[in-house]
PDB file of C-alpha atoms and ligand atoms in Angstrom:
ATOM      1  CA  MET A 172       0.000   0.000   0.000  1.00 63.00           C
ATOM      2  CA  ARG A 173       1.465   3.356  -0.961  1.00 63.00           C
ATOM      3  CA  ASP A 174       1.330   6.535   1.146  1.00 80.00           C
ATOM      4  CA  LEU A 175       0.320   4.903   4.388  1.00 87.00           C
ATOM      5  CA  PRO A 176      -0.707   7.357   7.097  1.00 90.00           C
ATOM      6  CA  LYS A 177       2.433   8.275   9.004  1.00 94.00           C
ATOM      7  CA  THR A 178       0.648   8.566  12.346  1.00 97.00           C
ATOM      8  CA  LEU A 179      -2.167   6.221  13.289  1.00 97.00           C
ATOM      9  CA  ILE A 180      -4.053   6.339  16.547  1.00 98.00           C
ATOM     10  CA  PHE A 181      -5.738   3.154  17.724  1.00 98.00           C
ATOM     11  CA  LEU A 182      -8.689   3.529  20.075  1.00 98.00           C
ATOM     12  CA  GLY A 183     -11.464   1.302  21.339  1.00 97.00           C
ATOM     13  CA  PRO A 184     -12.837  -0.192  24.518  1.00 93.00           C
ATOM     14  CA  GLN A 185     -10.585  -2.449  26.579  1.00 87.00           C
ATOM     15  CA  GLY A 186     -10.367  -5.878  24.986  1.00 87.00           C
ATOM     16  CA  SER A 187     -11.299  -4.628  21.499  1.00 92.00           C
ATOM     17  CA  GLY A 188      -8.252  -6.350  19.963  1.00 93.00           C
ATOM     18  CA  LYS A 189      -6.536  -3.116  18.883  1.00 95.00           C
ATOM     19  CA  GLY A 190      -3.153  -4.266  20.235  1.00 95.00           C
ATOM     20  CA  THR A 191      -3.322  -7.406  18.082  1.00 96.00           C
ATOM     21  CA  GLN A 192      -4.273  -5.361  15.019  1.00 97.00           C
ATOM     22  CA  ALA A 193      -1.418  -2.932  15.683  1.00 97.00           C
ATOM     23  CA  LYS A 194       1.037  -5.873  15.739  1.00 96.00           C
ATOM     24  CA  LEU A 195      -0.191  -7.040  12.326  1.00 96.00           C
ATOM     25  CA  LEU A 196       0.502  -3.606  10.798  1.00 96.00           C
ATOM     26  CA  VAL A 197       3.922  -3.583  12.463  1.00 96.00           C
ATOM     27  CA  GLU A 198       4.780  -6.910  10.811  1.00 95.00           C
ATOM     28  CA  LYS A 199       3.334  -5.975   7.419  1.00 94.00           C
ATOM     29  CA  PHE A 200       4.403  -2.349   6.978  1.00 94.00           C
ATOM     30  CA  GLY A 201       7.096  -1.713   9.591  1.00 94.00           C
ATOM     31  CA  TYR A 202       5.082   0.595  11.831  1.00 96.00           C
ATOM     32  CA  THR A 203       6.558   1.285  15.257  1.00 97.00           C
ATOM     33  CA  THR A 204       3.921   0.956  17.943  1.00 97.00           C
ATOM     34  CA  TYR A 205       3.595   2.517  21.379  1.00 97.00           C
ATOM     35  CA  GLY A 206       0.900   1.107  23.662  1.00 96.00           C
ATOM     36  CA  THR A 207       0.339   3.636  26.421  1.00 97.00           C
ATOM     37  CA  GLY A 208      -1.032   0.911  28.742  1.00 96.00           C
ATOM     38  CA  ASP A 209       2.190  -1.122  28.304  1.00 95.00           C
ATOM     39  CA  ILE A 210       4.416   1.919  28.819  1.00 97.00           C
ATOM     40  CA  LEU A 211       2.533   2.887  31.981  1.00 98.00           C
ATOM     41  CA  ARG A 212       2.611  -0.679  33.313  1.00 97.00           C
ATOM     42  CA  ALA A 213       6.415  -0.627  32.865  1.00 97.00           C
ATOM     43  CA  ILE A 214       6.626   2.696  34.751  1.00 97.00           C
ATOM     44  CA  SER A 215       4.418   1.207  37.509  1.00 98.00           C
ATOM     45  CA  GLN A 216       7.088  -1.443  38.162  1.00 97.00           C
ATOM     46  CA  GLU A 217       9.728   1.192  38.929  1.00 97.00           C
ATOM     47  CA  ASP A 218      10.732   1.596  42.555  1.00 97.00           C
ATOM     48  CA  SER A 219      10.066   5.317  42.730  1.00 97.00           C
ATOM     49  CA  GLU A 220       7.411   7.759  43.855  1.00 97.00           C
ATOM     50  CA  LEU A 221       6.166   8.038  40.254  1.00 97.00           C
ATOM     51  CA  GLY A 222       6.145   4.227  39.833  1.00 98.00           C
ATOM     52  CA  ARG A 223       4.041   3.769  42.967  1.00 98.00           C
ATOM     53  CA  LYS A 224       1.614   6.528  42.007  1.00 97.00           C
ATOM     54  CA  VAL A 225       1.094   5.126  38.509  1.00 98.00           C
ATOM     55  CA  LYS A 226       0.618   1.607  39.895  1.00 97.00           C
ATOM     56  CA  GLU A 227      -2.077   2.810  42.312  1.00 97.00           C
ATOM     57  CA  THR A 228      -3.897   4.648  39.526  1.00 97.00           C
ATOM     58  CA  ILE A 229      -3.784   1.712  37.101  1.00 96.00           C
ATOM     59  CA  ASP A 230      -4.790  -0.877  39.685  1.00 94.00           C
ATOM     60  CA  ALA A 231      -7.811   1.222  40.673  1.00 94.00           C
ATOM     61  CA  GLY A 232      -8.870   1.476  37.011  1.00 94.00           C
ATOM     62  CA  HIS A 233      -8.464   5.274  36.844  1.00 96.00           C
ATOM     63  CA  LEU A 234      -6.850   7.284  34.064  1.00 98.00           C
ATOM     64  CA  VAL A 235      -3.379   8.630  34.826  1.00 98.00           C
ATOM     65  CA  ASP A 236      -2.810  12.373  34.805  1.00 98.00           C
ATOM     66  CA  PRO A 237      -3.255  13.803  31.274  1.00 98.00           C
ATOM     67  CA  ASP A 238      -0.082  15.931  31.488  1.00 98.00           C
ATOM     68  CA  LEU A 239       1.941  12.893  32.567  1.00 98.00           C
ATOM     69  CA  ILE A 240       0.779  10.576  29.776  1.00 98.00           C
ATOM     70  CA  SER A 241       1.158  13.376  27.224  1.00 98.00           C
ATOM     71  CA  GLU A 242       4.757  13.943  28.371  1.00 97.00           C
ATOM     72  CA  VAL A 243       5.420  10.206  28.052  1.00 97.00           C
ATOM     73  CA  VAL A 244       4.048  10.106  24.483  1.00 98.00           C
ATOM     74  CA  LYS A 245       5.950  13.262  23.562  1.00 98.00           C
ATOM     75  CA  GLU A 246       9.193  11.788  24.840  1.00 97.00           C
ATOM     76  CA  LYS A 247       8.699   8.594  22.810  1.00 97.00           C
ATOM     77  CA  LEU A 248       7.886  10.548  19.640  1.00 97.00           C
ATOM     78  CA  SER A 249      10.824  12.899  20.141  1.00 97.00           C
ATOM     79  CA  LYS A 250      13.170   9.921  19.834  1.00 96.00           C
ATOM     80  CA  LEU A 251      11.553   8.743  16.617  1.00 97.00           C
ATOM     81  CA  ASP A 252      12.408   9.994  13.126  1.00 96.00           C
ATOM     82  CA  PRO A 253       9.401  12.195  12.156  1.00 95.00           C
ATOM     83  CA  ASP A 254       9.121  10.273   8.858  1.00 94.00           C
ATOM     84  CA  LYS A 255       8.786   6.908  10.557  1.00 96.00           C
ATOM     85  CA  LEU A 256       5.377   5.213  10.556  1.00 97.00           C
ATOM     86  CA  VAL A 257       3.921   5.062  14.053  1.00 97.00           C
ATOM     87  CA  ILE A 258       0.840   3.651  15.765  1.00 98.00           C
ATOM     88  CA  ILE A 259      -0.085   5.189  19.095  1.00 98.00           C
ATOM     89  CA  ASP A 260      -2.258   2.631  20.829  1.00 97.00           C
ATOM     90  CA  GLY A 261      -4.467   3.943  23.619  1.00 97.00           C
ATOM     91  CA  TYR A 262      -3.798   7.706  23.603  1.00 98.00           C
ATOM     92  CA  PRO A 263      -5.532  10.165  23.806  1.00 98.00           C
ATOM     93  CA  ARG A 264      -8.389   9.097  26.109  1.00 98.00           C
ATOM     94  CA  SER A 265      -9.994  12.389  27.190  1.00 98.00           C
ATOM     95  CA  MET A 266     -10.693  15.887  25.844  1.00 98.00           C
ATOM     96  CA  LYS A 267      -7.758  17.283  27.828  1.00 98.00           C
ATOM     97  CA  GLN A 268      -5.424  14.658  26.328  1.00 98.00           C
ATOM     98  CA  LEU A 269      -6.774  15.445  22.846  1.00 98.00           C
ATOM     99  CA  ARG A 270      -5.990  19.133  23.337  1.00 98.00           C
ATOM    100  CA  LEU A 271      -2.465  18.281  24.515  1.00 98.00           C
ATOM    101  CA  MET A 272      -1.984  15.840  21.635  1.00 98.00           C
ATOM    102  CA  LYS A 273      -2.966  18.526  19.110  1.00 97.00           C
ATOM    103  CA  GLU A 274      -0.158  20.672  20.543  1.00 97.00           C
ATOM    104  CA  ILE A 275       2.428  17.883  20.653  1.00 97.00           C
ATOM    105  CA  MET A 276       1.957  16.393  17.180  1.00 96.00           C
ATOM    106  CA  PRO A 277       3.037  19.422  15.115  1.00 96.00           C
ATOM    107  CA  GLU A 278       6.000  19.965  17.457  1.00 96.00           C
ATOM    108  CA  MET A 279       7.055  16.393  16.694  1.00 96.00           C
ATOM    109  CA  GLY A 280       6.750  16.925  12.922  1.00 95.00           C
ATOM    110  CA  ARG A 281       3.456  15.012  12.743  1.00 95.00           C
ATOM    111  CA  GLU A 282       0.711  17.342  11.438  1.00 89.00           C
ATOM    112  CA  GLY A 283      -1.742  14.771  10.143  1.00 91.00           C
ATOM    113  CA  TYR A 284      -3.088  11.663  11.813  1.00 95.00           C
ATOM    114  CA  LEU A 285      -5.879   9.145  11.398  1.00 97.00           C
ATOM    115  CA  VAL A 286      -7.812   7.352  14.121  1.00 98.00           C
ATOM    116  CA  LEU A 287      -8.903   3.721  13.838  1.00 98.00           C
ATOM    117  CA  TYR A 288     -11.717   3.090  16.309  1.00 98.00           C
ATOM    118  CA  PHE A 289     -12.298  -0.585  17.114  1.00 98.00           C
ATOM    119  CA  ASP A 290     -15.919  -0.996  18.036  1.00 97.00           C
ATOM    120  CA  ILE A 291     -17.187  -3.740  20.363  1.00 95.00           C
ATOM    121  CA  SER A 292     -20.222  -3.809  22.633  1.00 90.00           C
ATOM    122  CA  GLU A 293     -19.957  -3.287  26.377  1.00 86.00           C
ATOM    123  CA  GLY A 294     -21.156  -6.880  26.944  1.00 88.00           C
ATOM    124  CA  GLU A 295     -18.324  -8.182  24.741  1.00 90.00           C
ATOM    125  CA  THR A 296     -15.784  -5.981  26.588  1.00 89.00           C
ATOM    126  CA  LEU A 297     -16.842  -7.480  29.922  1.00 86.00           C
ATOM    127  CA  LYS A 298     -16.659 -11.009  28.512  1.00 87.00           C
ATOM    128  CA  ARG A 299     -13.174 -10.528  27.012  1.00 86.00           C
ATOM    129  CA  LEU A 300     -11.745  -8.788  30.089  1.00 82.00           C
ATOM    130  CA  GLY A 301     -13.145 -11.511  32.357  1.00 80.00           C
ATOM    131  CA  LEU A 302     -11.330 -14.134  30.260  1.00 80.00           C
ATOM    132  CA  ARG A 303      -8.082 -12.124  30.351  1.00 77.00           C
ATOM    133  CA  ALA A 304      -8.323 -11.787  34.150  1.00 73.00           C
ATOM    134  CA  GLU A 305      -8.428 -15.590  34.429  1.00 78.00           C
ATOM    135  CA  LYS A 306      -5.488 -16.029  32.046  1.00 82.00           C
ATOM    136  CA  GLU A 307      -3.118 -13.182  32.973  1.00 81.00           C
ATOM    137  CA  GLY A 308      -4.259 -12.199  36.470  1.00 78.00           C
ATOM    138  CA  ARG A 309      -3.893  -8.444  35.850  1.00 76.00           C
ATOM    139  CA  ALA A 310      -4.901  -6.507  38.978  1.00 75.00           C
ATOM    140  CA  ASP A 311      -6.804  -3.964  36.904  1.00 80.00           C
ATOM    141  CA  ASP A 312      -8.887  -6.737  35.312  1.00 79.00           C
ATOM    142  CA  ALA A 313     -10.525  -7.351  38.717  1.00 78.00           C
ATOM    143  CA  GLU A 314     -14.234  -6.572  38.655  1.00 80.00           C
ATOM    144  CA  GLY A 315     -14.202  -3.220  40.496  1.00 84.00           C
ATOM    145  CA  ALA A 316     -11.346  -1.863  38.379  1.00 86.00           C
ATOM    146  CA  ILE A 317     -13.017  -3.022  35.150  1.00 86.00           C
ATOM    147  CA  ARG A 318     -16.168  -1.139  36.151  1.00 87.00           C
ATOM    148  CA  LYS A 319     -14.129   2.019  36.788  1.00 92.00           C
ATOM    149  CA  ARG A 320     -12.296   1.710  33.448  1.00 91.00           C
ATOM    150  CA  LEU A 321     -15.614   1.342  31.625  1.00 91.00           C
ATOM    151  CA  GLU A 322     -16.972   4.413  33.421  1.00 94.00           C
ATOM    152  CA  HIS A 323     -13.940   6.478  32.359  1.00 96.00           C
ATOM    153  CA  PHE A 324     -14.301   5.150  28.843  1.00 95.00           C
ATOM    154  CA  ARG A 325     -17.961   6.171  28.686  1.00 95.00           C
ATOM    155  CA  SER A 326     -17.623   9.574  30.334  1.00 97.00           C
ATOM    156  CA  GLU A 327     -14.206  10.736  29.072  1.00 98.00           C
ATOM    157  CA  THR A 328     -13.074   8.741  26.042  1.00 98.00           C
ATOM    158  CA  LEU A 329     -16.334   8.496  24.078  1.00 97.00           C
ATOM    159  CA  PRO A 330     -17.056  12.274  24.048  1.00 98.00           C
ATOM    160  CA  MET A 331     -13.475  12.779  22.814  1.00 98.00           C
ATOM    161  CA  VAL A 332     -13.981  10.203  20.040  1.00 98.00           C
ATOM    162  CA  GLU A 333     -17.119  12.146  19.012  1.00 98.00           C
ATOM    163  CA  GLN A 334     -14.988  15.291  18.783  1.00 98.00           C
ATOM    164  CA  MET A 335     -12.452  13.432  16.637  1.00 98.00           C
ATOM    165  CA  GLU A 336     -15.327  12.305  14.404  1.00 98.00           C
ATOM    166  CA  ARG A 337     -16.409  15.927  14.006  1.00 98.00           C
ATOM    167  CA  ASP A 338     -12.774  16.647  13.060  1.00 96.00           C
ATOM    168  CA  GLY A 339     -13.181  14.016  10.303  1.00 96.00           C
ATOM    169  CA  LYS A 340     -10.372  11.847  11.660  1.00 97.00           C
ATOM    170  CA  VAL A 341     -12.106   8.592  12.617  1.00 98.00           C
ATOM    171  CA  ILE A 342     -12.367   5.329  10.690  1.00 97.00           C
ATOM    172  CA  ARG A 343     -14.676   2.871  12.465  1.00 97.00           C
ATOM    173  CA  ILE A 344     -13.765  -0.817  12.447  1.00 98.00           C
ATOM    174  CA  ASN A 345     -16.079  -3.592  13.613  1.00 97.00           C
ATOM    175  CA  GLY A 346     -14.127  -5.320  16.402  1.00 96.00           C
ATOM    176  CA  MET A 347     -16.458  -8.331  16.715  1.00 96.00           C
ATOM    177  CA  PRO A 348     -15.298 -10.773  13.965  1.00 96.00           C
ATOM    178  CA  SER A 349     -12.083 -12.847  13.818  1.00 95.00           C
ATOM    179  CA  VAL A 350      -8.587 -11.307  13.927  1.00 96.00           C
ATOM    180  CA  GLU A 351      -8.128 -11.999  10.174  1.00 97.00           C
ATOM    181  CA  GLU A 352     -11.476 -10.483   9.205  1.00 97.00           C
ATOM    182  CA  ILE A 353     -10.784  -7.362  11.255  1.00 97.00           C
ATOM    183  CA  HIS A 354      -7.327  -7.083   9.690  1.00 97.00           C
ATOM    184  CA  SER A 355      -8.795  -7.137   6.147  1.00 96.00           C
ATOM    185  CA  GLU A 356     -11.332  -4.465   7.109  1.00 97.00           C
ATOM    186  CA  VAL A 357      -8.447  -2.337   8.416  1.00 97.00           C
ATOM    187  CA  LEU A 358      -6.524  -2.706   5.151  1.00 95.00           C
ATOM    188  CA  LYS A 359      -9.593  -2.000   3.009  1.00 95.00           C
ATOM    189  CA  LYS A 360     -10.624   1.105   4.939  1.00 95.00           C
ATOM    190  CA  LEU A 361      -7.059   2.435   5.125  1.00 93.00           C
ATOM    191  CA  SER A 362      -6.579   2.171   1.370  1.00 88.00           C
ATOM    192  CA  LEU A 363      -9.994   3.789   0.750  1.00 76.00           C
ATOM    193  CA  SER A 364      -9.079   6.698   2.985  1.00 74.00           C
ATOM    194  CA  ILE A 365      -5.696   7.038   1.278  1.00 71.00           C
ATOM    195  CA  SER A 366      -7.267   7.197  -2.178  1.00 70.00           C
ATOM    196  CA  SER A 367      -9.927   9.703  -1.092  1.00 70.00           C
ATOM    197  CA  GLU A 368      -7.225  11.863   0.523  1.00 67.00           C
ATOM    198  CA  ALA A 369      -5.222  11.673  -2.728  1.00 66.00           C
ATOM    199  CA  SER A 370      -8.224  12.734  -4.808  1.00 67.00           C
ATOM    200  CA  ARG A 371      -8.965  15.625  -2.406  1.00 63.00           C
ATOM    201  CA  THR A 372      -5.432  16.953  -2.731  1.00 60.00           C
ATOM    202  CA  ARG A 373      -5.124  16.304  -6.477  1.00 58.00           C
TER     203      ARG A 373
HETATM  204  P1  AMP B 648      -4.752  -0.473  28.822  1.00 82.90           P
HETATM  205  O1  AMP B 648      -3.855  -1.667  28.907  1.00 82.90           O
HETATM  206  O2  AMP B 648      -4.644   0.235  27.529  1.00 82.90           O
HETATM  207  O3  AMP B 648      -6.169  -0.780  29.215  1.00 82.90           O
HETATM  208  O4  AMP B 648      -4.200   0.558  29.920  1.00 82.90           O
HETATM  209  C1  AMP B 648      -4.064   0.158  31.255  1.00 82.90           C
HETATM  210  C2  AMP B 648      -4.184   1.357  32.174  1.00 82.90           C
HETATM  211  O5  AMP B 648      -3.141   2.301  31.903  1.00 82.90           O
HETATM  212  C3  AMP B 648      -5.472   2.160  32.047  1.00 82.90           C
HETATM  213  O6  AMP B 648      -6.548   1.593  32.762  1.00 82.90           O
HETATM  214  C4  AMP B 648      -5.041   3.501  32.631  1.00 82.90           C
HETATM  215  O7  AMP B 648      -4.952   3.435  34.045  1.00 82.90           O
HETATM  216  C5  AMP B 648      -3.626   3.630  32.082  1.00 82.90           C
HETATM  217  N1  AMP B 648      -3.611   4.315  30.760  1.00 82.90           N
HETATM  218  C6  AMP B 648      -3.245   3.804  29.547  1.00 82.90           C
HETATM  219  N2  AMP B 648      -3.327   4.724  28.584  1.00 82.90           N
HETATM  220  C7  AMP B 648      -3.755   5.861  29.180  1.00 82.90           C
HETATM  221  C8  AMP B 648      -4.056   7.165  28.722  1.00 82.90           C
HETATM  222  N3  AMP B 648      -3.933   7.535  27.430  1.00 82.90           N
HETATM  223  N4  AMP B 648      -4.466   8.073  29.646  1.00 82.90           N
HETATM  224  C9  AMP B 648      -4.586   7.775  30.951  1.00 82.90           C
HETATM  225  N5  AMP B 648      -4.343   6.549  31.449  1.00 82.90           N
HETATM  226  C10 AMP B 648      -3.924   5.598  30.582  1.00 82.90           C
END
């Protein structure tokens, strides 16, 4: 595929399979991917004041401070060649983070971006997270923390996604079918958006 979007943002409810889909694009096209959940979990293991604070926040199912996560993303991007393809998985998640992201991106040489939103129902989210809790034993997959994460998703992330839709940035992907089917929908919709962008700028 020619002219792939340089900066992709992957969003969706917990358990929507976006991490798996990001990996497939990494293998196929050489994207670099940053999962903000993974980065924050690594920070939470550090034996420091910050590490302990992040761990508490994650384990309780809350969102970490928007300035902190924006700094973390900025630092990662600052080390990356601005021409390199990148997928940011799981950021931004609130209106405040979106505002900060809109400031950071141009500073990092990344004006344009596209959002892939992986859509699954709340019932499916609960089912998938319950299974993951059994398999991986993540503290934040415990029932109370899951409920909190869903609340934040509904009250903070969804209104932000609506804003991104008004900005004309969002491609919706059905997250319910198999990994392979979702992957082909991603490829199809990405190439459609590339060709419509090309015809707009022609
Ligand atoms: P995830 O694995 O993507 O569900 O992320 C795990 C946890 O990391 C979340 O429940 C939040 O506590 C934190 N987290 C990840 N990304 C963000 C973000 N963009 N803003 C705030 N908190 C985040």
